[in-house]
Amino acid sequence: MAPEPYRILVIEDDPDVALYVRVVLERAGDMVVELDHRGHDVVEHVRTVRPHVIVTDLELPGVHGLEVVHAVREIEPELPIVVMTAHASVDYAVRALRDGVSEFLQKPLDSAVLVDVVRRLAREHEERHVGTRRSILAVGAHPDDVEIGVGGTLAAHAAAGDAITVLTLSRGARGGVADQRQHEALASAELIGARLFLEDLVDTHIPSADPTVGIIERVVAASQPDVVYTHSVHDRHQDHRAVHEASLVATRGIAEVACYQSPSSTIDFRPSRFVTIDEHVEAKLELLECFTSQGSIRDYLAPDFVVATARYWSRFGTGRACEPLEIVRDAGGVQSAAWTSSRAARTRQEPA
């Protein structure tokens, strides 16, 4: 299988220059480019695109390129940034590099130099993350289950560059129109770049043995997860309890397994880990907004309810918002939402 291309975010207000940079980099064969013509939304773009490298002009409308650099450094201290400008000087270059810029290129750009610089920085950035990227599997009985339980935690994993797989075992036909709920689940998965497996077991009649165990085992084999999130046994909903039991059987070889809270959890739900999601509350709310068919009939999807729940659990953790987890297995030493990886990333081959 061919390696995934490097993702490059180019910030340039001149449409001709932006197009030139995009064509040059994409013709290299191992890069895809996302364009931003203003730089004002760079933080949001970094979170959604998850680039290997940013290439930015210094002179942008209403914002200086070094302001963009500072905004990125607040959320991604190690992300490589290339600054390009037509007004180069030694003092300017020194200031840019001192402010956290990785490379400084003068316009007009040399296409070969541009490709070499961006590719080298992208490769180095990826190599620094070898051994830290994890595979995450979240298992739910119905669409929206995992988003309610660990939506913030999954957003944290996404921000850390982890590979996320979501397995939903039914299409939730008892709670709405199955086709609509399917589209909602797909939209939610897309927001965090998750791979979605959507099965069609009968809502409210999911068994705890086969075929449920077999389905989860197949997804485990396909995703090779380091961490698994699933339902708790302490739950009034029979599907949730069945999925919990099936998950424990199907993930018996996984070192880190945790159970999340659902709106139907009982008072016996007793978490021992509280994942801080302060920076990912908005992302969780965006995930839940995808489930429009449920928002009008499920009070627990209301943003104020979600925020209040996360605020409550923070009294046992750190920060102002937490998601609670019952730890089933912690052989790898769980430490945070973006758990440190023990798996090596695949080796990339550069095109000739």
mmCIF file of C-alpha atoms in Angstrom:
data_model
loop_
_atom_site.group_PDB
_atom_site.id
_atom_site.type_symbol
_atom_site.label_atom_id
_atom_site.label_comp_id
_atom_site.label_asym_id
_atom_site.label_seq_id
_atom_site.Cartn_x
_atom_site.Cartn_y
_atom_site.Cartn_z
ATOM 1 C CA MET A 1 0.000 0.000 0.000
ATOM 2 C CA ALA A 2 1.344 3.429 -0.969
ATOM 3 C CA PRO A 3 2.119 5.738 1.973
ATOM 4 C CA GLU A 4 -0.207 8.613 2.646
ATOM 5 C CA PRO A 5 1.066 11.930 1.247
ATOM 6 C CA TYR A 6 2.419 14.657 3.475
ATOM 7 C CA ARG A 7 -0.223 17.291 4.286
ATOM 8 C CA ILE A 8 0.951 20.857 3.663
ATOM 9 C CA LEU A 9 -0.959 23.989 4.711
ATOM 10 C CA VAL A 10 -0.068 26.993 2.505
ATOM 11 C CA ILE A 11 -1.047 30.471 3.713
ATOM 12 C CA GLU A 12 -0.736 33.007 0.891
ATOM 13 C CA ASP A 13 -3.074 35.868 -0.068
ATOM 14 C CA ASP A 14 -1.790 36.201 -3.651
ATOM 15 C CA PRO A 15 -3.851 33.631 -5.599
ATOM 16 C CA ASP A 16 -1.186 33.265 -8.321
ATOM 17 C CA VAL A 17 1.581 32.551 -5.826
ATOM 18 C CA ALA A 18 -0.679 30.218 -3.837
ATOM 19 C CA LEU A 19 -1.518 28.255 -6.979
ATOM 20 C CA TYR A 20 2.153 28.100 -7.967
ATOM 21 C CA VAL A 21 3.183 26.706 -4.581
ATOM 22 C CA ARG A 22 0.353 24.193 -4.668
ATOM 23 C CA VAL A 23 1.205 22.964 -8.173
ATOM 24 C CA VAL A 24 4.939 22.693 -7.423
ATOM 25 C CA LEU A 25 4.441 20.745 -4.197
ATOM 26 C CA GLU A 26 1.701 18.439 -5.481
ATOM 27 C CA ARG A 27 3.650 17.639 -8.646
ATOM 28 C CA ALA A 28 6.385 16.257 -6.395
ATOM 29 C CA GLY A 29 4.037 13.298 -5.904
ATOM 30 C CA ASP A 30 4.177 12.869 -2.132
ATOM 31 C CA MET A 31 2.395 16.007 -0.915
ATOM 32 C CA VAL A 32 -1.153 17.361 -0.858
ATOM 33 C CA VAL A 33 -1.798 21.057 -0.271
ATOM 34 C CA GLU A 34 -4.570 22.885 1.565
ATOM 35 C CA LEU A 35 -4.766 26.631 0.803
ATOM 36 C CA ASP A 36 -5.566 29.435 3.256
ATOM 37 C CA HIS A 37 -5.665 32.927 1.720
ATOM 38 C CA ARG A 38 -5.914 34.940 4.961
ATOM 39 C CA GLY A 39 -4.247 33.269 7.943
ATOM 40 C CA HIS A 40 -6.951 34.371 10.385
ATOM 41 C CA ASP A 41 -8.261 30.819 10.843
ATOM 42 C CA VAL A 42 -4.875 29.112 11.031
ATOM 43 C CA VAL A 43 -5.556 27.471 14.415
ATOM 44 C CA GLU A 44 -8.753 25.881 13.128
ATOM 45 C CA HIS A 45 -6.998 24.789 9.927
ATOM 46 C CA VAL A 46 -4.172 23.194 11.895
ATOM 47 C CA ARG A 47 -6.688 21.234 13.952
ATOM 48 C CA THR A 48 -8.673 20.043 10.937
ATOM 49 C CA VAL A 49 -5.921 19.547 8.338
ATOM 50 C CA ARG A 50 -3.265 18.303 10.816
ATOM 51 C CA PRO A 51 -0.467 19.376 8.462
ATOM 52 C CA HIS A 52 3.078 18.068 8.456
ATOM 53 C CA VAL A 53 4.339 21.537 7.437
ATOM 54 C CA ILE A 54 2.956 25.089 7.187
ATOM 55 C CA VAL A 55 4.215 27.387 4.418
ATOM 56 C CA THR A 56 3.201 31.010 5.026
ATOM 57 C CA ASP A 57 3.788 34.421 3.539
ATOM 58 C CA LEU A 58 4.875 37.174 5.928
ATOM 59 C CA GLU A 59 2.661 39.912 4.495
ATOM 60 C CA LEU A 60 -0.958 38.825 4.872
ATOM 61 C CA PRO A 61 -4.131 40.955 4.851
ATOM 62 C CA GLY A 62 -4.779 42.160 8.378
ATOM 63 C CA VAL A 63 -2.267 39.865 10.040
ATOM 64 C CA HIS A 64 1.509 39.493 10.010
ATOM 65 C CA GLY A 65 3.033 36.141 9.197
ATOM 66 C CA LEU A 66 4.878 36.056 12.516
ATOM 67 C CA GLU A 67 1.537 36.450 14.298
ATOM 68 C CA VAL A 68 0.456 33.316 12.461
ATOM 69 C CA VAL A 69 3.636 31.603 13.642
ATOM 70 C CA HIS A 70 2.950 32.573 17.259
ATOM 71 C CA ALA A 71 -0.651 31.316 17.050
ATOM 72 C CA VAL A 72 0.519 27.960 15.701
ATOM 73 C CA ARG A 73 3.259 27.657 18.317
ATOM 74 C CA GLU A 74 0.626 27.975 21.054
ATOM 75 C CA ILE A 75 -1.027 24.733 19.973
ATOM 76 C CA GLU A 76 1.716 22.887 18.016
ATOM 77 C CA PRO A 77 5.170 23.840 19.342
ATOM 78 C CA GLU A 78 7.008 21.382 17.079
ATOM 79 C CA LEU A 79 5.122 21.872 13.804
ATOM 80 C CA PRO A 80 7.563 22.963 11.047
ATOM 81 C CA ILE A 81 6.832 26.406 9.578
ATOM 82 C CA VAL A 82 8.366 27.821 6.406
ATOM 83 C CA VAL A 83 8.150 31.586 5.927
ATOM 84 C CA MET A 84 8.386 33.111 2.451
ATOM 85 C CA THR A 85 8.710 36.800 1.619
ATOM 86 C CA ALA A 86 9.719 39.108 -1.194
ATOM 87 C CA HIS A 87 11.310 41.562 1.266
ATOM 88 C CA ALA A 88 14.189 39.545 2.645
ATOM 89 C CA SER A 89 17.014 40.884 4.758
ATOM 90 C CA VAL A 90 19.439 39.319 7.187
ATOM 91 C CA ASP A 91 17.720 40.993 10.156
ATOM 92 C CA TYR A 92 14.297 39.877 8.933
ATOM 93 C CA ALA A 93 15.449 36.288 8.495
ATOM 94 C CA VAL A 94 17.128 36.227 11.903
ATOM 95 C CA ARG A 95 13.979 37.581 13.556
ATOM 96 C CA ALA A 96 11.807 35.031 11.785
ATOM 97 C CA LEU A 97 14.021 32.118 12.779
ATOM 98 C CA ARG A 98 14.235 33.406 16.355
ATOM 99 C CA ASP A 99 10.431 33.515 16.480
ATOM 100 C CA GLY A 100 10.152 29.790 15.813
ATOM 101 C CA VAL A 101 10.318 29.595 12.031
ATOM 102 C CA SER A 102 11.957 26.469 10.641
ATOM 103 C CA GLU A 103 13.083 27.848 7.273
ATOM 104 C CA PHE A 104 13.104 31.227 5.519
ATOM 105 C CA LEU A 105 12.619 31.383 1.712
ATOM 106 C CA GLN A 106 12.885 34.443 -0.501
ATOM 107 C CA LYS A 107 10.551 35.152 -3.398
ATOM 108 C CA PRO A 108 10.612 34.503 -6.291
ATOM 109 C CA LEU A 109 10.680 30.931 -5.101
ATOM 110 C CA ASP A 110 13.020 28.320 -6.550
ATOM 111 C CA SER A 111 10.731 25.322 -7.150
ATOM 112 C CA ALA A 112 13.444 22.714 -6.466
ATOM 113 C CA VAL A 113 14.457 24.405 -3.206
ATOM 114 C CA LEU A 114 10.818 24.740 -2.151
ATOM 115 C CA VAL A 115 10.156 21.026 -2.691
ATOM 116 C CA ASP A 116 13.388 19.953 -0.968
ATOM 117 C CA VAL A 117 12.807 22.164 2.078
ATOM 118 C CA VAL A 118 9.154 21.245 2.590
ATOM 119 C CA ARG A 119 9.701 17.530 2.007
ATOM 120 C CA ARG A 120 12.667 17.431 4.410
ATOM 121 C CA LEU A 121 10.734 19.201 7.159
ATOM 122 C CA ALA A 122 7.672 16.983 6.622
ATOM 123 C CA ARG A 123 9.794 13.840 6.799
ATOM 124 C CA GLU A 124 11.589 15.028 9.942
ATOM 125 C CA HIS A 125 8.279 15.952 11.562
ATOM 126 C CA GLU A 126 6.851 12.520 10.854
ATOM 127 C CA GLU A 127 9.996 10.765 12.057
ATOM 128 C CA ARG A 128 9.804 12.652 15.364
ATOM 129 C CA HIS A 129 6.354 11.164 15.830
ATOM 130 C CA VAL A 130 7.390 7.566 15.078
ATOM 131 C CA GLY A 131 6.603 5.656 18.248
ATOM 132 C CA THR A 132 4.086 8.248 19.472
ATOM 133 C CA ARG A 133 1.205 7.752 17.026
ATOM 134 C CA ARG A 134 -1.364 5.383 18.443
ATOM 135 C CA SER A 135 -4.260 3.382 17.076
ATOM 136 C CA ILE A 136 -7.504 4.052 18.932
ATOM 137 C CA LEU A 137 -10.721 2.007 18.737
ATOM 138 C CA ALA A 138 -13.999 3.322 20.180
ATOM 139 C CA VAL A 139 -16.895 0.836 20.287
ATOM 140 C CA GLY A 140 -20.532 1.853 20.692
ATOM 141 C CA ALA A 141 -23.901 0.145 20.431
ATOM 142 C CA HIS A 142 -25.638 3.039 18.629
ATOM 143 C CA PRO A 143 -24.725 6.165 16.666
ATOM 144 C CA ASP A 144 -23.679 8.955 19.079
ATOM 145 C CA ASP A 145 -22.706 6.591 21.935
ATOM 146 C CA VAL A 146 -18.940 7.058 21.614
ATOM 147 C CA GLU A 147 -19.288 10.788 20.935
ATOM 148 C CA ILE A 148 -21.268 11.230 24.161
ATOM 149 C CA GLY A 149 -18.894 9.083 26.187
ATOM 150 C CA VAL A 150 -15.447 9.974 24.841
ATOM 151 C CA GLY A 151 -15.997 12.648 22.185
ATOM 152 C CA GLY A 152 -13.531 15.015 23.854
ATOM 153 C CA THR A 153 -10.986 12.259 24.395
ATOM 154 C CA LEU A 154 -11.226 11.213 20.742
ATOM 155 C CA ALA A 155 -10.762 14.843 19.702
ATOM 156 C CA ALA A 156 -7.608 14.921 21.837
ATOM 157 C CA HIS A 157 -6.356 11.769 20.125
ATOM 158 C CA ALA A 158 -7.088 13.349 16.739
ATOM 159 C CA ALA A 159 -5.171 16.485 17.704
ATOM 160 C CA ALA A 160 -2.234 14.277 18.681
ATOM 161 C CA GLY A 161 -2.287 12.645 15.248
ATOM 162 C CA ASP A 162 -3.524 9.265 16.445
ATOM 163 C CA ALA A 163 -5.390 6.941 14.075
ATOM 164 C CA ILE A 164 -9.011 6.649 15.227
ATOM 165 C CA THR A 165 -11.481 3.889 14.393
ATOM 166 C CA VAL A 166 -15.120 4.001 15.477
ATOM 167 C CA LEU A 167 -17.213 0.829 15.495
ATOM 168 C CA THR A 168 -20.980 1.275 15.849
ATOM 169 C CA LEU A 169 -22.827 -2.022 16.078
ATOM 170 C CA SER A 170 -26.358 -0.885 15.162
ATOM 171 C CA ARG A 171 -27.850 1.961 13.159
ATOM 172 C CA GLY A 172 -30.113 3.015 15.995
ATOM 173 C CA ALA A 173 -33.392 2.332 14.196
ATOM 174 C CA ARG A 174 -35.386 2.366 17.446
ATOM 175 C CA GLY A 175 -34.223 5.916 18.118
ATOM 176 C CA GLY A 176 -34.857 7.370 14.685
ATOM 177 C CA VAL A 177 -34.526 6.748 10.954
ATOM 178 C CA ALA A 178 -31.626 4.352 10.392
ATOM 179 C CA ASP A 179 -30.465 5.995 7.160
ATOM 180 C CA GLN A 180 -30.407 9.436 8.750
ATOM 181 C CA ARG A 181 -28.517 8.189 11.775
ATOM 182 C CA GLN A 182 -26.029 6.521 9.443
ATOM 183 C CA HIS A 183 -25.333 9.853 7.706
ATOM 184 C CA GLU A 184 -24.973 11.550 11.079
ATOM 185 C CA ALA A 185 -22.428 8.965 12.221
ATOM 186 C CA LEU A 186 -20.439 9.426 9.013
ATOM 187 C CA ALA A 187 -20.425 13.209 9.442
ATOM 188 C CA SER A 188 -19.213 12.902 13.017
ATOM 189 C CA ALA A 189 -16.419 10.487 12.101
ATOM 190 C CA GLU A 190 -15.294 12.803 9.317
ATOM 191 C CA LEU A 191 -14.851 15.707 11.747
ATOM 192 C CA ILE A 192 -12.057 13.895 13.579
ATOM 193 C CA GLY A 193 -10.756 11.929 10.613
ATOM 194 C CA ALA A 194 -11.968 8.637 12.054
ATOM 195 C CA ARG A 195 -12.490 5.412 10.126
ATOM 196 C CA LEU A 196 -16.086 4.302 10.694
ATOM 197 C CA PHE A 197 -17.358 0.714 10.791
ATOM 198 C CA LEU A 198 -21.154 0.834 10.910
ATOM 199 C CA GLU A 199 -22.852 -2.528 11.459
ATOM 200 C CA ASP A 200 -26.556 -3.363 11.326
ATOM 201 C CA LEU A 201 -27.365 -5.469 14.382
ATOM 202 C CA VAL A 202 -30.922 -5.107 15.649
ATOM 203 C CA ASP A 203 -31.296 -2.086 17.904
ATOM 204 C CA THR A 204 -32.234 -3.125 21.489
ATOM 205 C CA HIS A 205 -31.447 -6.780 20.648
ATOM 206 C CA ILE A 206 -27.657 -6.771 20.347
ATOM 207 C CA PRO A 207 -26.316 -10.089 21.691
ATOM 208 C CA SER A 208 -23.331 -10.309 24.012
ATOM 209 C CA ALA A 209 -21.909 -13.321 22.137
ATOM 210 C CA ASP A 210 -21.712 -13.865 18.381
ATOM 211 C CA PRO A 211 -22.160 -12.199 15.988
ATOM 212 C CA THR A 212 -21.183 -9.203 18.171
ATOM 213 C CA VAL A 213 -17.912 -10.718 19.372
ATOM 214 C CA GLY A 214 -16.952 -11.728 15.858
ATOM 215 C CA ILE A 215 -17.655 -8.251 14.468
ATOM 216 C CA ILE A 216 -15.515 -6.584 17.123
ATOM 217 C CA GLU A 217 -12.730 -9.117 16.579
ATOM 218 C CA ARG A 218 -12.673 -8.341 12.851
ATOM 219 C CA VAL A 219 -12.397 -4.603 13.504
ATOM 220 C CA VAL A 220 -9.684 -5.216 16.092
ATOM 221 C CA ALA A 221 -7.772 -7.215 13.477
ATOM 222 C CA ALA A 222 -8.230 -4.427 10.921
ATOM 223 C CA SER A 223 -7.268 -1.522 13.194
ATOM 224 C CA GLN A 224 -4.729 -3.151 15.553
ATOM 225 C CA PRO A 225 -5.668 -0.807 18.411
ATOM 226 C CA ASP A 226 -3.391 0.190 21.275
ATOM 227 C CA VAL A 227 -6.340 1.600 23.238
ATOM 228 C CA VAL A 228 -10.002 0.548 23.251
ATOM 229 C CA TYR A 229 -12.946 2.543 24.619
ATOM 230 C CA THR A 230 -16.266 0.761 25.100
ATOM 231 C CA HIS A 231 -19.462 0.750 27.156
ATOM 232 C CA SER A 232 -19.537 0.099 30.881
ATOM 233 C CA VAL A 233 -21.300 -2.903 32.401
ATOM 234 C CA HIS A 234 -22.889 -0.455 34.844
ATOM 235 C CA ASP A 235 -25.630 0.629 32.471
ATOM 236 C CA ARG A 236 -29.408 0.255 32.299
ATOM 237 C CA HIS A 237 -29.458 -0.227 28.525
ATOM 238 C CA GLN A 238 -29.258 -3.891 27.545
ATOM 239 C CA ASP A 239 -27.385 -3.115 24.304
ATOM 240 C CA HIS A 240 -24.708 -1.229 26.227
ATOM 241 C CA ARG A 241 -24.165 -4.105 28.647
ATOM 242 C CA ALA A 242 -24.050 -6.606 25.774
ATOM 243 C CA VAL A 243 -21.480 -4.551 23.874
ATOM 244 C CA HIS A 244 -19.388 -4.242 27.033
ATOM 245 C CA GLU A 245 -19.314 -8.011 27.514
ATOM 246 C CA ALA A 246 -18.585 -8.676 23.833
ATOM 247 C CA SER A 247 -15.845 -6.047 23.802
ATOM 248 C CA LEU A 248 -14.007 -7.585 26.733
ATOM 249 C CA VAL A 249 -13.937 -10.934 24.951
ATOM 250 C CA ALA A 250 -12.956 -9.519 21.563
ATOM 251 C CA THR A 251 -10.224 -7.225 22.964
ATOM 252 C CA ARG A 252 -8.705 -9.718 25.366
ATOM 253 C CA GLY A 253 -5.291 -9.195 23.774
ATOM 254 C CA ILE A 254 -5.348 -5.378 24.016
ATOM 255 C CA ALA A 255 -3.275 -3.873 26.825
ATOM 256 C CA GLU A 256 -5.370 -0.743 27.437
ATOM 257 C CA VAL A 257 -9.166 -0.923 27.691
ATOM 258 C CA ALA A 258 -11.432 1.651 29.312
ATOM 259 C CA CYS A 259 -15.197 2.085 29.701
ATOM 260 C CA TYR A 260 -16.993 5.379 29.240
ATOM 261 C CA GLN A 261 -20.130 6.818 30.802
ATOM 262 C CA SER A 262 -23.424 6.984 28.934
ATOM 263 C CA PRO A 263 -26.664 8.790 29.852
ATOM 264 C CA SER A 264 -28.071 5.419 30.973
ATOM 265 C CA SER A 265 -25.159 4.577 33.282
ATOM 266 C CA THR A 266 -26.164 3.551 36.794
ATOM 267 C CA ILE A 267 -24.869 4.846 40.118
ATOM 268 C CA ASP A 268 -22.515 1.853 40.108
ATOM 269 C CA PHE A 269 -20.468 3.518 37.354
ATOM 270 C CA ARG A 270 -17.291 4.276 39.267
ATOM 271 C CA PRO A 271 -14.549 5.838 37.170
ATOM 272 C CA SER A 272 -10.936 5.859 38.284
ATOM 273 C CA ARG A 273 -9.484 7.963 35.445
ATOM 274 C CA PHE A 274 -10.555 11.459 34.441
ATOM 275 C CA VAL A 275 -9.334 12.707 31.077
ATOM 276 C CA THR A 276 -8.941 16.483 30.878
ATOM 277 C CA ILE A 277 -10.644 17.817 27.738
ATOM 278 C CA ASP A 278 -10.499 21.582 28.331
ATOM 279 C CA GLU A 279 -9.131 22.241 24.837
ATOM 280 C CA HIS A 280 -11.565 19.818 23.184
ATOM 281 C CA VAL A 281 -14.973 20.663 24.640
ATOM 282 C CA GLU A 282 -15.924 22.651 21.536
ATOM 283 C CA ALA A 283 -14.825 19.772 19.321
ATOM 284 C CA LYS A 284 -17.028 17.397 21.344
ATOM 285 C CA LEU A 285 -19.991 19.732 20.946
ATOM 286 C CA GLU A 286 -19.385 19.839 17.188
ATOM 287 C CA LEU A 287 -19.404 16.038 17.073
ATOM 288 C CA LEU A 288 -22.702 15.920 18.928
ATOM 289 C CA GLU A 289 -24.206 18.602 16.671
ATOM 290 C CA CYS A 290 -23.949 16.098 13.814
ATOM 291 C CA PHE A 291 -26.748 14.056 15.408
ATOM 292 C CA THR A 292 -29.550 16.443 14.536
ATOM 293 C CA SER A 293 -32.202 13.712 14.642
ATOM 294 C CA GLN A 294 -31.507 13.207 18.344
ATOM 295 C CA GLY A 295 -30.929 16.744 19.559
ATOM 296 C CA SER A 296 -34.610 17.626 19.869
ATOM 297 C CA ILE A 297 -35.540 14.482 21.787
ATOM 298 C CA ARG A 298 -32.461 13.819 23.933
ATOM 299 C CA ASP A 299 -31.888 16.430 26.636
ATOM 300 C CA TYR A 300 -28.474 14.973 27.416
ATOM 301 C CA LEU A 301 -27.221 16.155 24.007
ATOM 302 C CA ALA A 302 -27.908 19.792 24.867
ATOM 303 C CA PRO A 303 -24.614 21.747 24.978
ATOM 304 C CA ASP A 304 -25.223 23.090 28.490
ATOM 305 C CA PHE A 305 -25.827 19.560 29.759
ATOM 306 C CA VAL A 306 -22.660 18.261 28.084
ATOM 307 C CA VAL A 307 -20.552 21.120 29.432
ATOM 308 C CA ALA A 308 -22.034 20.806 32.938
ATOM 309 C CA THR A 309 -21.300 17.064 32.992
ATOM 310 C CA ALA A 310 -17.690 17.621 31.962
ATOM 311 C CA ARG A 311 -17.390 20.386 34.566
ATOM 312 C CA TYR A 312 -18.735 18.097 37.276
ATOM 313 C CA TRP A 313 -16.186 15.363 36.564
ATOM 314 C CA SER A 314 -13.324 17.884 36.638
ATOM 315 C CA ARG A 315 -13.658 17.968 40.430
ATOM 316 C CA PHE A 316 -11.937 14.562 40.394
ATOM 317 C CA GLY A 317 -9.364 15.410 37.742
ATOM 318 C CA THR A 318 -7.573 18.506 36.481
ATOM 319 C CA GLY A 319 -8.664 21.516 34.467
ATOM 320 C CA ARG A 320 -12.274 22.587 34.020
ATOM 321 C CA ALA A 321 -13.670 19.717 31.928
ATOM 322 C CA CYS A 322 -13.148 15.956 32.152
ATOM 323 C CA GLU A 323 -14.492 12.698 30.768
ATOM 324 C CA PRO A 324 -14.640 9.804 33.261
ATOM 325 C CA LEU A 325 -13.340 6.303 32.504
ATOM 326 C CA GLU A 326 -13.552 2.964 34.264
ATOM 327 C CA ILE A 327 -10.220 1.276 33.609
ATOM 328 C CA VAL A 328 -10.496 -2.403 32.700
ATOM 329 C CA ARG A 329 -6.862 -2.949 31.685
ATOM 330 C CA ASP A 330 -3.965 -0.536 31.912
ATOM 331 C CA ALA A 331 -0.945 -2.693 31.132
ATOM 332 C CA GLY A 332 0.580 0.131 29.102
ATOM 333 C CA GLY A 333 0.301 2.799 31.799
ATOM 334 C CA VAL A 334 -2.485 5.168 30.785
ATOM 335 C CA GLN A 335 -1.501 8.783 31.378
ATOM 336 C CA SER A 336 -3.610 11.192 29.323
ATOM 337 C CA ALA A 337 -6.165 11.612 26.557
ATOM 338 C CA ALA A 338 -3.474 11.396 23.885
ATOM 339 C CA TRP A 339 -1.792 8.371 25.420
ATOM 340 C CA THR A 340 1.900 7.879 24.649
ATOM 341 C CA SER A 341 2.335 5.447 21.805
ATOM 342 C CA SER A 342 4.187 2.151 21.824
ATOM 343 C CA ARG A 343 3.638 1.434 18.146
ATOM 344 C CA ALA A 344 5.992 2.445 15.361
ATOM 345 C CA ALA A 345 4.612 4.276 12.354
ATOM 346 C CA ARG A 346 5.065 2.773 8.945
ATOM 347 C CA THR A 347 8.222 3.555 6.944
ATOM 348 C CA ARG A 348 7.715 6.086 4.163
ATOM 349 C CA GLN A 349 9.280 5.705 0.743
ATOM 350 C CA GLU A 350 10.123 8.935 -1.075
ATOM 351 C CA PRO A 351 9.322 9.069 -4.786
ATOM 352 C CA ALA A 352 12.295 8.994 -7.106
#
